[in-house]
PDB file of C-alpha atoms (C1' of nucleotides) in Angstrom:
ATOM      1  CA  MET E   1     -74.035 -37.803 -34.303  1.00  0.00           C
ATOM      2  CA  PHE E   2     -72.946 -39.379 -31.053  1.00  0.00           C
ATOM      3  CA  VAL E   3     -74.258 -38.671 -27.593  1.00  0.00           C
ATOM      4  CA  LEU E   4     -72.507 -40.026 -24.545  1.00  0.00           C
ATOM      5  CA  ASP E   5     -73.592 -40.420 -20.968  1.00  0.00           C
ATOM      6  CA  ARG E   6     -70.510 -39.772 -18.923  1.00  0.00           C
ATOM      7  CA  TYR E   7     -72.073 -40.642 -15.603  1.00  0.00           C
ATOM      8  CA  GLY E   8     -74.030 -43.812 -16.234  1.00  0.00           C
ATOM      9  CA  ARG E   9     -72.698 -47.256 -15.475  1.00  0.00           C
ATOM     10  CA  THR E  10     -72.293 -48.351 -19.077  1.00  0.00           C
ATOM     11  CA  PRO E  11     -68.746 -47.786 -20.282  1.00  0.00           C
ATOM     12  CA  ILE E  12     -68.186 -45.191 -22.956  1.00  0.00           C
ATOM     13  CA  TYR E  13     -66.842 -47.703 -25.424  1.00  0.00           C
ATOM     14  CA  GLU E  14     -70.002 -49.779 -25.154  1.00  0.00           C
ATOM     15  CA  GLN E  15     -72.136 -46.732 -25.718  1.00  0.00           C
ATOM     16  CA  LEU E  16     -70.104 -46.012 -28.825  1.00  0.00           C
ATOM     17  CA  ILE E  17     -70.580 -49.537 -30.131  1.00  0.00           C
ATOM     18  CA  GLU E  18     -74.289 -49.308 -29.476  1.00  0.00           C
ATOM     19  CA  GLN E  19     -74.622 -46.004 -31.271  1.00  0.00           C
ATOM     20  CA  VAL E  20     -72.655 -47.042 -34.317  1.00  0.00           C
ATOM     21  CA  GLU E  21     -74.864 -50.107 -34.603  1.00  0.00           C
ATOM     22  CA  LEU E  22     -77.994 -48.013 -34.303  1.00  0.00           C
ATOM     23  CA  HIS E  23     -76.756 -45.675 -37.014  1.00  0.00           C
ATOM     24  CA  VAL E  24     -76.122 -48.623 -39.263  1.00  0.00           C
ATOM     25  CA  LEU E  25     -79.556 -50.009 -38.557  1.00  0.00           C
ATOM     26  CA  ASN E  26     -81.423 -46.794 -39.280  1.00  0.00           C
ATOM     27  CA  GLY E  27     -79.385 -45.986 -42.353  1.00  0.00           C
ATOM     28  CA  THR E  28     -77.415 -43.002 -41.098  1.00  0.00           C
ATOM     29  CA  LEU E  29     -74.370 -45.132 -41.768  1.00  0.00           C
ATOM     30  CA  GLN E  30     -74.452 -47.059 -45.014  1.00  0.00           C
ATOM     31  CA  PRO E  31     -72.149 -49.806 -46.217  1.00  0.00           C
ATOM     32  CA  GLN E  32     -68.834 -48.460 -47.500  1.00  0.00           C
ATOM     33  CA  ASP E  33     -69.358 -45.245 -45.564  1.00  0.00           C
ATOM     34  CA  MET E  34     -66.276 -44.056 -43.791  1.00  0.00           C
ATOM     35  CA  LEU E  35     -66.429 -43.851 -40.033  1.00  0.00           C
ATOM     36  CA  PRO E  36     -65.011 -40.805 -38.286  1.00  0.00           C
ATOM     37  CA  SER E  37     -61.323 -41.239 -37.644  1.00  0.00           C
ATOM     38  CA  VAL E  38     -60.160 -42.226 -34.211  1.00  0.00           C
ATOM     39  CA  ARG E  39     -58.409 -38.956 -33.548  1.00  0.00           C
ATOM     40  CA  THR E  40     -60.968 -36.513 -34.891  1.00  0.00           C
ATOM     41  CA  LEU E  41     -63.922 -38.160 -33.224  1.00  0.00           C
ATOM     42  CA  ALA E  42     -62.012 -38.466 -29.984  1.00  0.00           C
ATOM     43  CA  VAL E  43     -61.395 -34.733 -30.024  1.00  0.00           C
ATOM     44  CA  GLN E  44     -64.967 -34.015 -31.017  1.00  0.00           C
ATOM     45  CA  LEU E  45     -66.363 -36.104 -28.172  1.00  0.00           C
ATOM     46  CA  GLY E  46     -63.755 -35.031 -25.689  1.00  0.00           C
ATOM     47  CA  ILE E  47     -62.633 -38.564 -24.966  1.00  0.00           C
ATOM     48  CA  ASN E  48     -59.384 -40.432 -25.245  1.00  0.00           C
ATOM     49  CA  PRO E  49     -58.461 -41.901 -28.636  1.00  0.00           C
ATOM     50  CA  ASN E  50     -57.744 -45.217 -26.950  1.00  0.00           C
ATOM     51  CA  THR E  51     -61.309 -45.492 -25.719  1.00  0.00           C
ATOM     52  CA  LEU E  52     -62.577 -44.979 -29.226  1.00  0.00           C
ATOM     53  CA  GLN E  53     -60.017 -47.409 -30.542  1.00  0.00           C
ATOM     54  CA  LYS E  54     -61.384 -50.024 -28.193  1.00  0.00           C
ATOM     55  CA  ALA E  55     -64.915 -49.509 -29.466  1.00  0.00           C
ATOM     56  CA  TYR E  56     -63.833 -49.646 -33.093  1.00  0.00           C
ATOM     57  CA  ALA E  57     -61.782 -52.757 -32.502  1.00  0.00           C
ATOM     58  CA  GLU E  58     -64.814 -54.498 -31.069  1.00  0.00           C
ATOM     59  CA  LEU E  59     -66.987 -53.421 -33.982  1.00  0.00           C
ATOM     60  CA  GLU E  60     -64.375 -54.811 -36.289  1.00  0.00           C
ATOM     61  CA  ARG E  61     -64.259 -58.067 -34.369  1.00  0.00           C
ATOM     62  CA  ARG E  62     -67.998 -58.348 -34.953  1.00  0.00           C
ATOM     63  CA  GLY E  63     -67.494 -57.825 -38.642  1.00  0.00           C
ATOM     64  CA  ILE E  64     -69.434 -54.575 -38.674  1.00  0.00           C
ATOM     65  CA  CYS E  65     -66.605 -52.512 -40.067  1.00  0.00           C
ATOM     66  CA  THR E  66     -63.181 -53.040 -41.561  1.00  0.00           C
ATOM     67  CA  SER E  67     -60.094 -50.958 -41.112  1.00  0.00           C
ATOM     68  CA  VAL E  68     -57.651 -49.896 -43.785  1.00  0.00           C
ATOM     69  CA  PRO E  69     -54.488 -48.622 -42.126  1.00  0.00           C
ATOM     70  CA  GLY E  70     -53.479 -45.318 -43.590  1.00  0.00           C
ATOM     71  CA  SER E  71     -56.836 -44.797 -45.214  1.00  0.00           C
ATOM     72  CA  GLY E  72     -59.718 -45.117 -42.816  1.00  0.00           C
ATOM     73  CA  ARG E  73     -62.399 -47.368 -41.402  1.00  0.00           C
ATOM     74  CA  PHE E  74     -65.440 -48.407 -43.365  1.00  0.00           C
ATOM     75  CA  VAL E  75     -68.826 -49.944 -42.731  1.00  0.00           C
ATOM     76  CA  ALA E  76     -68.954 -53.553 -43.901  1.00  0.00           C
ATOM     77  CA  ALA E  77     -71.297 -54.564 -46.688  1.00  0.00           C
ATOM     78  CA  ASP E  78     -73.226 -57.014 -44.543  1.00  0.00           C
ATOM     79  CA  ALA E  79     -73.065 -54.942 -41.357  1.00  0.00           C
ATOM     80  CA  ARG E  80     -76.822 -54.614 -41.107  1.00  0.00           C
ATOM     81  CA  GLN E  81     -77.426 -58.352 -41.326  1.00  0.00           C
ATOM     82  CA  ARG E  82     -74.808 -59.105 -38.710  1.00  0.00           C
ATOM     83  CA  ILE E  83     -76.310 -56.652 -36.253  1.00  0.00           C
ATOM     84  CA  ALA E  84     -79.829 -57.898 -36.879  1.00  0.00           C
ATOM     85  CA  GLY E  85     -78.644 -61.417 -36.171  1.00  0.00           C
ATOM     86  CA  ASP E  86     -77.146 -60.373 -32.872  1.00  0.00           C
ATOM     87  CA  ARG E  87     -80.317 -58.563 -31.919  1.00  0.00           C
ATOM     88  CA  ARG E  88     -82.408 -61.620 -32.561  1.00  0.00           C
ATOM     89  CA  ALA E  89     -80.227 -63.479 -30.106  1.00  0.00           C
ATOM     90  CA  GLN E  90     -80.824 -60.653 -27.634  1.00  0.00           C
ATOM     91  CA  MET E  91     -84.489 -61.497 -27.420  1.00  0.00           C
ATOM     92  CA  SER E  92     -83.809 -63.793 -24.492  1.00  0.00           C
ATOM     93  CA  THR E  93     -83.031 -60.674 -22.502  1.00  0.00           C
ATOM     94  CA  LEU E  94     -86.385 -59.270 -23.500  1.00  0.00           C
ATOM     95  CA  ALA E  95     -88.041 -62.466 -22.347  1.00  0.00           C
ATOM     96  CA  GLN E  96     -86.336 -62.250 -18.984  1.00  0.00           C
ATOM     97  CA  MET E  97     -87.617 -58.733 -18.498  1.00  0.00           C
ATOM     98  CA  VAL E  98     -91.133 -59.798 -19.410  1.00  0.00           C
ATOM     99  CA  ARG E  99     -90.985 -62.603 -16.877  1.00  0.00           C
ATOM    100  CA  GLU E 100     -90.150 -60.108 -14.161  1.00  0.00           C
ATOM    101  CA  LEU E 101     -93.034 -57.883 -15.166  1.00  0.00           C
ATOM    102  CA  ALA E 102     -95.282 -60.931 -15.079  1.00  0.00           C
ATOM    103  CA  ALA E 103     -94.082 -61.710 -11.568  1.00  0.00           C
ATOM    104  CA  ALA E 104     -95.089 -58.178 -10.616  1.00  0.00           C
ATOM    105  CA  SER E 105     -98.626 -58.998 -11.782  1.00  0.00           C
ATOM    106  CA  ILE E 106     -98.531 -56.443 -14.517  1.00  0.00           C
ATOM    107  CA  PRO E 107    -101.199 -57.566 -16.970  1.00  0.00           C
ATOM    108  CA  LEU E 108    -100.089 -59.002 -20.297  1.00  0.00           C
ATOM    109  CA  PRO E 109    -102.203 -56.633 -22.403  1.00  0.00           C
ATOM    110  CA  GLU E 110    -100.505 -53.682 -20.774  1.00  0.00           C
ATOM    111  CA  ILE E 111     -97.111 -55.060 -21.697  1.00  0.00           C
ATOM    112  CA  VAL E 112     -98.123 -55.918 -25.232  1.00  0.00           C
ATOM    113  CA  ALA E 113     -99.602 -52.461 -25.696  1.00  0.00           C
ATOM    114  CA  CYS E 114     -96.342 -50.932 -24.562  1.00  0.00           C
ATOM    115  CA  VAL E 115     -94.403 -53.157 -26.944  1.00  0.00           C
ATOM    116  CA  GLU E 116     -96.587 -52.317 -29.909  1.00  0.00           C
ATOM    117  CA  ALA E 117     -96.497 -48.617 -29.193  1.00  0.00           C
ATOM    118  CA  ALA E 118     -92.723 -48.656 -28.993  1.00  0.00           C
ATOM    119  CA  TYR E 119     -92.497 -50.666 -32.190  1.00  0.00           C
ATOM    120  CA  GLN E 120     -94.794 -48.316 -34.090  1.00  0.00           C
ATOM    121  CA  GLY E 121     -92.830 -45.344 -32.849  1.00  0.00           C
ATOM    122  CA  ALA E 122     -89.575 -46.873 -33.996  1.00  0.00           C
ATOM    123  CA  ALA E 123     -91.054 -47.822 -37.361  1.00  0.00           C
ATOM    124  CA  ALA E 124     -92.245 -44.251 -37.866  1.00  0.00           C
ATOM    125  CA  GLN E 125     -88.801 -42.953 -37.051  1.00  0.00           C
ATOM    126  CA  ALA E 126     -87.263 -45.417 -39.495  1.00  0.00           C
ATOM    127  CA  ALA E 127     -89.582 -44.102 -42.206  1.00  0.00           C
ATOM    128  CA  GLU E 128     -88.386 -40.593 -41.399  1.00  0.00           C
ATOM    129  CA  GLY E 129     -84.810 -41.700 -41.747  1.00  0.00           C
ATOM    130  CA  GLY E 130     -85.621 -43.360 -45.030  1.00  0.00           C
ATOM    131  CA  LYS E 131     -86.749 -40.087 -46.536  1.00  0.00           C
ATOM    132  CA  ARG E 132     -83.360 -38.595 -45.897  1.00  0.00           C
ATOM    133  CA  LEU E 133     -81.507 -41.092 -48.025  1.00  0.00           C
TER     134      LEU E 133
ATOM    135  CA  MET O   1     -82.778 -69.327  -1.404  1.00  0.00           C
ATOM    136  CA  PHE O   2     -80.240 -66.978  -2.898  1.00  0.00           C
ATOM    137  CA  VAL O   3     -77.989 -67.592  -5.854  1.00  0.00           C
ATOM    138  CA  LEU O   4     -75.191 -65.215  -6.733  1.00  0.00           C
ATOM    139  CA  ASP O   5     -73.154 -64.756  -9.846  1.00  0.00           C
ATOM    140  CA  ARG O   6     -69.709 -63.782  -8.677  1.00  0.00           C
ATOM    141  CA  TYR O   7     -68.300 -63.093 -12.109  1.00  0.00           C
ATOM    142  CA  GLY O   8     -70.960 -61.100 -13.905  1.00  0.00           C
ATOM    143  CA  ARG O   9     -70.950 -57.350 -14.170  1.00  0.00           C
ATOM    144  CA  THR O  10     -73.869 -56.740 -11.832  1.00  0.00           C
ATOM    145  CA  PRO O  11     -72.737 -56.041  -8.269  1.00  0.00           C
ATOM    146  CA  ILE O  12     -73.570 -58.587  -5.608  1.00  0.00           C
ATOM    147  CA  TYR O  13     -75.658 -56.154  -3.633  1.00  0.00           C
ATOM    148  CA  GLU O  14     -77.855 -55.473  -6.652  1.00  0.00           C
ATOM    149  CA  GLN O  15     -78.334 -59.170  -7.238  1.00  0.00           C
ATOM    150  CA  LEU O  16     -79.414 -59.490  -3.640  1.00  0.00           C
ATOM    151  CA  ILE O  17     -81.939 -56.680  -4.009  1.00  0.00           C
ATOM    152  CA  GLU O  18     -83.278 -58.256  -7.165  1.00  0.00           C
ATOM    153  CA  GLN O  19     -83.669 -61.661  -5.564  1.00  0.00           C
ATOM    154  CA  VAL O  20     -85.367 -60.409  -2.450  1.00  0.00           C
ATOM    155  CA  GLU O  21     -87.831 -58.544  -4.642  1.00  0.00           C
ATOM    156  CA  LEU O  22     -88.497 -61.617  -6.716  1.00  0.00           C
ATOM    157  CA  HIS O  23     -89.109 -63.681  -3.604  1.00  0.00           C
ATOM    158  CA  VAL O  24     -91.580 -61.114  -2.404  1.00  0.00           C
ATOM    159  CA  LEU O  25     -93.306 -61.087  -5.772  1.00  0.00           C
ATOM    160  CA  ASN O  26     -93.699 -64.841  -6.012  1.00  0.00           C
ATOM    161  CA  GLY O  27     -94.717 -65.261  -2.401  1.00  0.00           C
ATOM    162  CA  THR O  28     -91.659 -66.995  -1.000  1.00  0.00           C
ATOM    163  CA  LEU O  29     -91.360 -63.980   1.226  1.00  0.00           C
ATOM    164  CA  GLN O  30     -94.601 -62.764   2.725  1.00  0.00           C
ATOM    165  CA  PRO O  31     -95.318 -59.524   4.596  1.00  0.00           C
ATOM    166  CA  GLN O  32     -94.112 -59.636   8.199  1.00  0.00           C
ATOM    167  CA  ASP O  33     -91.722 -62.446   7.319  1.00  0.00           C
ATOM    168  CA  MET O  34     -88.325 -62.047   8.849  1.00  0.00           C
ATOM    169  CA  LEU O  35     -85.418 -61.707   6.468  1.00  0.00           C
ATOM    170  CA  PRO O  36     -82.225 -63.649   7.160  1.00  0.00           C
ATOM    171  CA  SER O  37     -79.966 -61.693   9.460  1.00  0.00           C
ATOM    172  CA  VAL O  38     -77.033 -59.830   8.034  1.00  0.00           C
ATOM    173  CA  ARG O  39     -74.472 -62.012   9.730  1.00  0.00           C
ATOM    174  CA  THR O  40     -75.973 -65.429   9.138  1.00  0.00           C
ATOM    175  CA  LEU O  41     -76.786 -64.835   5.484  1.00  0.00           C
ATOM    176  CA  ALA O  42     -73.384 -63.298   4.906  1.00  0.00           C
ATOM    177  CA  VAL O  43     -71.775 -66.452   6.240  1.00  0.00           C
ATOM    178  CA  GLN O  44     -74.151 -68.676   4.300  1.00  0.00           C
ATOM    179  CA  LEU O  45     -73.434 -66.890   1.034  1.00  0.00           C
ATOM    180  CA  GLY O  46     -69.763 -66.439   1.735  1.00  0.00           C
ATOM    181  CA  ILE O  47     -69.893 -62.684   1.331  1.00  0.00           C
ATOM    182  CA  ASN O  48     -69.066 -59.764   3.538  1.00  0.00           C
ATOM    183  CA  PRO O  49     -71.717 -58.550   5.994  1.00  0.00           C
ATOM    184  CA  ASN O  50     -71.212 -55.020   4.737  1.00  0.00           C
ATOM    185  CA  THR O  51     -72.203 -56.003   1.234  1.00  0.00           C
ATOM    186  CA  LEU O  52     -75.412 -57.499   2.546  1.00  0.00           C
ATOM    187  CA  GLN O  53     -75.983 -54.491   4.722  1.00  0.00           C
ATOM    188  CA  LYS O  54     -75.793 -52.311   1.661  1.00  0.00           C
ATOM    189  CA  ALA O  55     -78.443 -54.355  -0.111  1.00  0.00           C
ATOM    190  CA  TYR O  56     -80.750 -54.377   2.891  1.00  0.00           C
ATOM    191  CA  ALA O  57     -80.322 -50.649   3.375  1.00  0.00           C
ATOM    192  CA  GLU O  58     -81.423 -50.051  -0.199  1.00  0.00           C
ATOM    193  CA  LEU O  59     -84.428 -52.336   0.178  1.00  0.00           C
ATOM    194  CA  GLU O  60     -85.359 -50.391   3.270  1.00  0.00           C
ATOM    195  CA  ARG O  61     -84.970 -47.112   1.440  1.00  0.00           C
ATOM    196  CA  ARG O  62     -87.462 -48.426  -1.093  1.00  0.00           C
ATOM    197  CA  GLY O  63     -89.875 -49.270   1.686  1.00  0.00           C
ATOM    198  CA  ILE O  64     -89.754 -52.979   0.941  1.00  0.00           C
ATOM    199  CA  CYS O  65     -88.621 -53.952   4.414  1.00  0.00           C
ATOM    200  CA  THR O  66     -88.224 -52.337   7.810  1.00  0.00           C
ATOM    201  CA  SER O  67     -85.508 -52.934  10.340  1.00  0.00           C
ATOM    202  CA  VAL O  68     -85.950 -53.331  14.063  1.00  0.00           C
ATOM    203  CA  PRO O  69     -82.557 -53.010  15.717  1.00  0.00           C
ATOM    204  CA  GLY O  70     -82.017 -55.798  18.149  1.00  0.00           C
ATOM    205  CA  SER O  71     -84.818 -57.860  16.717  1.00  0.00           C
ATOM    206  CA  GLY O  72     -84.541 -58.344  12.984  1.00  0.00           C
ATOM    207  CA  ARG O  73     -85.636 -57.140   9.582  1.00  0.00           C
ATOM    208  CA  PHE O  74     -89.123 -57.718   8.240  1.00  0.00           C
ATOM    209  CA  VAL O  75     -90.936 -57.566   4.939  1.00  0.00           C
ATOM    210  CA  ALA O  76     -93.189 -54.521   4.761  1.00  0.00           C
ATOM    211  CA  ALA O  77     -96.938 -54.964   4.474  1.00  0.00           C
ATOM    212  CA  ASP O  78     -97.147 -53.156   1.143  1.00  0.00           C
ATOM    213  CA  ALA O  79     -93.876 -54.491  -0.216  1.00  0.00           C
ATOM    214  CA  ARG O  80     -95.506 -56.200  -3.157  1.00  0.00           C
ATOM    215  CA  GLN O  81     -97.327 -53.074  -4.286  1.00  0.00           C
ATOM    216  CA  ARG O  82     -94.195 -50.981  -4.067  1.00  0.00           C
ATOM    217  CA  ILE O  83     -92.208 -53.399  -6.181  1.00  0.00           C
ATOM    218  CA  ALA O  84     -94.971 -53.708  -8.736  1.00  0.00           C
ATOM    219  CA  GLY O  85     -95.060 -49.927  -8.990  1.00  0.00           C
ATOM    220  CA  ASP O  86     -91.338 -49.787  -9.631  1.00  0.00           C
ATOM    221  CA  ARG O  87     -91.619 -52.471 -12.266  1.00  0.00           C
ATOM    222  CA  ARG O  88     -94.318 -50.572 -14.068  1.00  0.00           C
ATOM    223  CA  ALA O  89     -91.942 -47.632 -14.262  1.00  0.00           C
ATOM    224  CA  GLN O  90     -89.343 -50.006 -15.696  1.00  0.00           C
ATOM    225  CA  MET O  91     -91.436 -50.550 -18.769  1.00  0.00           C
ATOM    226  CA  SER O  92     -89.697 -47.649 -20.467  1.00  0.00           C
ATOM    227  CA  THR O  93     -86.623 -49.852 -20.537  1.00  0.00           C
ATOM    228  CA  LEU O  94     -88.638 -52.544 -22.216  1.00  0.00           C
ATOM    229  CA  ALA O  95     -89.840 -50.015 -24.779  1.00  0.00           C
ATOM    230  CA  GLN O  96     -86.291 -48.967 -25.508  1.00  0.00           C
ATOM    231  CA  MET O  97     -85.294 -52.544 -26.142  1.00  0.00           C
ATOM    232  CA  VAL O  98     -88.232 -53.049 -28.458  1.00  0.00           C
ATOM    233  CA  ARG O  99     -87.270 -49.964 -30.430  1.00  0.00           C
ATOM    234  CA  GLU O 100     -83.834 -51.427 -31.001  1.00  0.00           C
ATOM    235  CA  LEU O 101     -85.308 -54.704 -32.173  1.00  0.00           C
ATOM    236  CA  ALA O 102     -87.550 -52.733 -34.494  1.00  0.00           C
ATOM    237  CA  ALA O 103     -84.553 -50.927 -35.899  1.00  0.00           C
ATOM    238  CA  ALA O 104     -83.034 -54.330 -36.597  1.00  0.00           C
ATOM    239  CA  SER O 105     -86.078 -55.095 -38.749  1.00  0.00           C
ATOM    240  CA  ILE O 106     -87.194 -57.915 -36.515  1.00  0.00           C
ATOM    241  CA  PRO O 107     -90.895 -58.302 -37.265  1.00  0.00           C
ATOM    242  CA  LEU O 108     -93.357 -57.199 -34.609  1.00  0.00           C
ATOM    243  CA  PRO O 109     -95.226 -60.520 -34.503  1.00  0.00           C
ATOM    244  CA  GLU O 110     -92.010 -62.284 -33.677  1.00  0.00           C
ATOM    245  CA  ILE O 111     -91.408 -59.958 -30.736  1.00  0.00           C
ATOM    246  CA  VAL O 112     -94.961 -60.189 -29.495  1.00  0.00           C
ATOM    247  CA  ALA O 113     -94.832 -63.966 -29.700  1.00  0.00           C
ATOM    248  CA  CYS O 114     -91.683 -63.965 -27.627  1.00  0.00           C
ATOM    249  CA  VAL O 115     -93.280 -61.670 -25.070  1.00  0.00           C
ATOM    250  CA  GLU O 116     -96.411 -63.766 -24.770  1.00  0.00           C
ATOM    251  CA  ALA O 117     -94.460 -66.978 -24.453  1.00  0.00           C
ATOM    252  CA  ALA O 118     -92.312 -65.537 -21.698  1.00  0.00           C
ATOM    253  CA  TYR O 119     -95.359 -64.208 -19.916  1.00  0.00           C
ATOM    254  CA  GLN O 120     -97.196 -67.513 -20.074  1.00  0.00           C
ATOM    255  CA  GLY O 121     -94.140 -69.296 -18.788  1.00  0.00           C
ATOM    256  CA  ALA O 122     -93.815 -66.917 -15.865  1.00  0.00           C
ATOM    257  CA  ALA O 123     -97.519 -67.182 -15.096  1.00  0.00           C
ATOM    258  CA  ALA O 124     -97.289 -70.959 -15.023  1.00  0.00           C
ATOM    259  CA  GLN O 125     -94.351 -70.779 -12.656  1.00  0.00           C
ATOM    260  CA  ALA O 126     -96.279 -68.380 -10.418  1.00  0.00           C
ATOM    261  CA  ALA O 127     -99.141 -70.889 -10.264  1.00  0.00           C
ATOM    262  CA  GLU O 128     -96.646 -73.547  -9.206  1.00  0.00           C
ATOM    263  CA  GLY O 129     -95.388 -71.305  -6.452  1.00  0.00           C
ATOM    264  CA  GLY O 130     -98.918 -70.590  -5.342  1.00  0.00           C
ATOM    265  CA  LYS O 131     -99.546 -74.267  -4.662  1.00  0.00           C
ATOM    266  CA  ARG O 132     -96.710 -74.368  -2.208  1.00  0.00           C
ATOM    267  CA  LEU O 133     -98.142 -71.740   0.090  1.00  0.00           C
TER     268      LEU O 133
ATOM    269  C1'  DC P   1     -42.676 -34.385 -47.789  1.00  0.00           C
ATOM    270  C1'  DA P   2     -46.600 -33.132 -44.911  1.00  0.00           C
ATOM    271  C1'  DA P   3     -50.794 -34.556 -43.118  1.00  0.00           C
ATOM    272  C1'  DC P   4     -53.558 -37.617 -42.440  1.00  0.00           C
ATOM    273  C1'  DC P   5     -54.946 -42.669 -41.313  1.00  0.00           C
ATOM    274  C1'  DG P   6     -54.782 -47.101 -37.995  1.00  0.00           C
ATOM    275  C1'  DT P   7     -52.105 -49.550 -34.491  1.00  0.00           C
ATOM    276  C1'  DA P   8     -49.409 -50.635 -30.339  1.00  0.00           C
ATOM    277  C1'  DC P   9     -47.599 -50.119 -25.839  1.00  0.00           C
ATOM    278  C1'  DT P  10     -46.612 -48.476 -21.207  1.00  0.00           C
ATOM    279  C1'  DA P  11     -47.827 -45.953 -17.257  1.00  0.00           C
ATOM    280  C1'  DG P  12     -50.883 -43.745 -14.258  1.00  0.00           C
ATOM    281  C1'  DT P  13     -55.422 -42.213 -12.383  1.00  0.00           C
ATOM    282  C1'  DT P  14     -59.949 -42.703 -10.903  1.00  0.00           C
ATOM    283  C1'  DC P  15     -63.841 -45.096  -9.121  1.00  0.00           C
ATOM    284  C1'  DG P  16     -67.001 -48.631  -7.559  1.00  0.00           C
ATOM    285  C1'  DC P  17     -67.265 -53.003  -5.388  1.00  0.00           C
ATOM    286  C1'  DA P  18     -66.048 -55.920  -1.985  1.00  0.00           C
ATOM    287  C1'  DT P  19     -63.504 -57.076   2.057  1.00  0.00           C
ATOM    288  C1'  DA P  20     -61.613 -56.809   6.849  1.00  0.00           C
ATOM    289  C1'  DA P  21     -61.725 -55.524  11.469  1.00  0.00           C
ATOM    290  C1'  DT P  22     -63.757 -53.275  15.073  1.00  0.00           C
ATOM    291  C1'  DA P  23     -67.030 -50.935  17.913  1.00  0.00           C
ATOM    292  C1'  DC P  24     -71.532 -49.413  19.750  1.00  0.00           C
ATOM    293  C1'  DG P  25     -76.433 -49.823  21.168  1.00  0.00           C
ATOM    294  C1'  DG P  26     -80.884 -52.447  21.478  1.00  0.00           C
ATOM    295  C1'  DT P  27     -83.614 -56.885  22.132  1.00  0.00           C
ATOM    296  C1'  DT P  28     -84.413 -61.440  23.726  1.00  0.00           C
ATOM    297  C1'  DA P  29     -84.366 -65.368  26.514  1.00  0.00           C
ATOM    298  C1'  DA P  30     -81.998 -68.480  29.654  1.00  0.00           C
TER     299       DA P  30
ATOM    300  C1'  DT J   1     -78.398 -60.052  34.537  1.00  0.00           C
ATOM    301  C1'  DT J   2     -75.744 -61.923  31.270  1.00  0.00           C
ATOM    302  C1'  DA J   3     -74.935 -64.217  26.966  1.00  0.00           C
ATOM    303  C1'  DA J   4     -76.318 -64.376  22.317  1.00  0.00           C
ATOM    304  C1'  DC J   5     -78.344 -62.592  19.130  1.00  0.00           C
ATOM    305  C1'  DC J   6     -80.090 -58.405  16.226  1.00  0.00           C
ATOM    306  C1'  DG J   7     -78.969 -53.798  13.308  1.00  0.00           C
ATOM    307  C1'  DT J   8     -75.723 -49.975  12.606  1.00  0.00           C
ATOM    308  C1'  DA J   9     -71.487 -47.247  11.927  1.00  0.00           C
ATOM    309  C1'  DT J  10     -66.666 -46.355  10.877  1.00  0.00           C
ATOM    310  C1'  DT J  11     -62.125 -46.745   8.949  1.00  0.00           C
ATOM    311  C1'  DA J  12     -58.790 -48.912   6.172  1.00  0.00           C
ATOM    312  C1'  DT J  13     -57.553 -51.845   2.464  1.00  0.00           C
ATOM    313  C1'  DG J  14     -57.333 -54.598  -1.920  1.00  0.00           C
ATOM    314  C1'  DC J  15     -58.666 -55.081  -6.452  1.00  0.00           C
ATOM    315  C1'  DG J  16     -60.139 -54.673 -11.187  1.00  0.00           C
ATOM    316  C1'  DA J  17     -62.353 -52.163 -14.938  1.00  0.00           C
ATOM    317  C1'  DA J  18     -62.557 -48.009 -17.358  1.00  0.00           C
ATOM    318  C1'  DC J  19     -60.414 -44.271 -18.796  1.00  0.00           C
ATOM    319  C1'  DT J  20     -56.635 -41.108 -19.570  1.00  0.00           C
ATOM    320  C1'  DA J  21     -51.982 -39.654 -21.082  1.00  0.00           C
ATOM    321  C1'  DG J  22     -48.063 -39.789 -23.827  1.00  0.00           C
ATOM    322  C1'  DT J  23     -45.332 -41.692 -27.205  1.00  0.00           C
ATOM    323  C1'  DA J  24     -44.004 -44.287 -31.103  1.00  0.00           C
ATOM    324  C1'  DC J  25     -44.277 -46.835 -35.538  1.00  0.00           C
ATOM    325  C1'  DG J  26     -45.871 -47.948 -40.253  1.00  0.00           C
ATOM    326  C1'  DG J  27     -48.990 -47.106 -44.239  1.00  0.00           C
ATOM    327  C1'  DT J  28     -51.682 -43.991 -47.447  1.00  0.00           C
ATOM    328  C1'  DT J  29     -52.855 -39.822 -49.715  1.00  0.00           C
ATOM    329  C1'  DG J  30     -52.162 -35.538 -52.195  1.00  0.00           C
TER     330       DG J  30
END
DNA sequence: CAACCGTACTAGTTCGCATAATACGGTTAA
DNA sequence: TTAACCGTATTATGCGAACTAGTACGGTTG
């Protein structure tokens, strides 16, 4: 359910945040679902519980999940909307990347084709995920 | 000519690499142009010569510039092509980002519009730069 | 009561980045 | 030729972020 890159530059806790969000977006994690507990998932991934705690705390700060001490941690009802909102704001990053490609004289159609292909691929995968529900 | 962000997460030496490449792409730096010397630029930017050395060494490894000990460091003849090639390879990163936006249910037309706008903006800026040469 | 859950805190390690200081060899021009 | 540049190399150091380790406390569940 979670795959970590131990050697990249992105911290583990950010990778965890990213992956939880992706699971929420593609429906693997639904509202009210319980997230794996700090201890069990830490053991399963071979990382320190504190690292996981940090990721969960950040997810909670973003309103993507809520914690119930003694019981567990659950996906918020409006988690998907919150994440989608954040992603929309992220589009400025996409724009920056496109500007750099433009500076490299990479033709616009090539970029657009790449974008559309990626989008179609993701949409297909989402449809796959939908069947599982 | 160079602007650094001292507080961001990206290392200074990577920012330097990025900016040199951008200057090559937009024509501020032309083939055979001499790059600022390690010492002078280090003083000018208020950074350590070693940090600059690291950036220059990486640029050289990529074949974007060549060093002539005792004389200076110069932009390679095919620097622009090399950078453009690297950027083309970078498009997988762009695709990944698009997939995430797709997962967030952000409509494709919205993404494409953003891409085209960014591209047009960059193209316009490139035309501006061209006039200066 | 036992076995979970989240939470909090302190301490210590590791690693990359940046700095500091110094030294060596080659080129250029006065 | 000598001074003033150039690139290059080496060693030591400081620093902060990320991560680990260990421990402790309170709440919930069965």
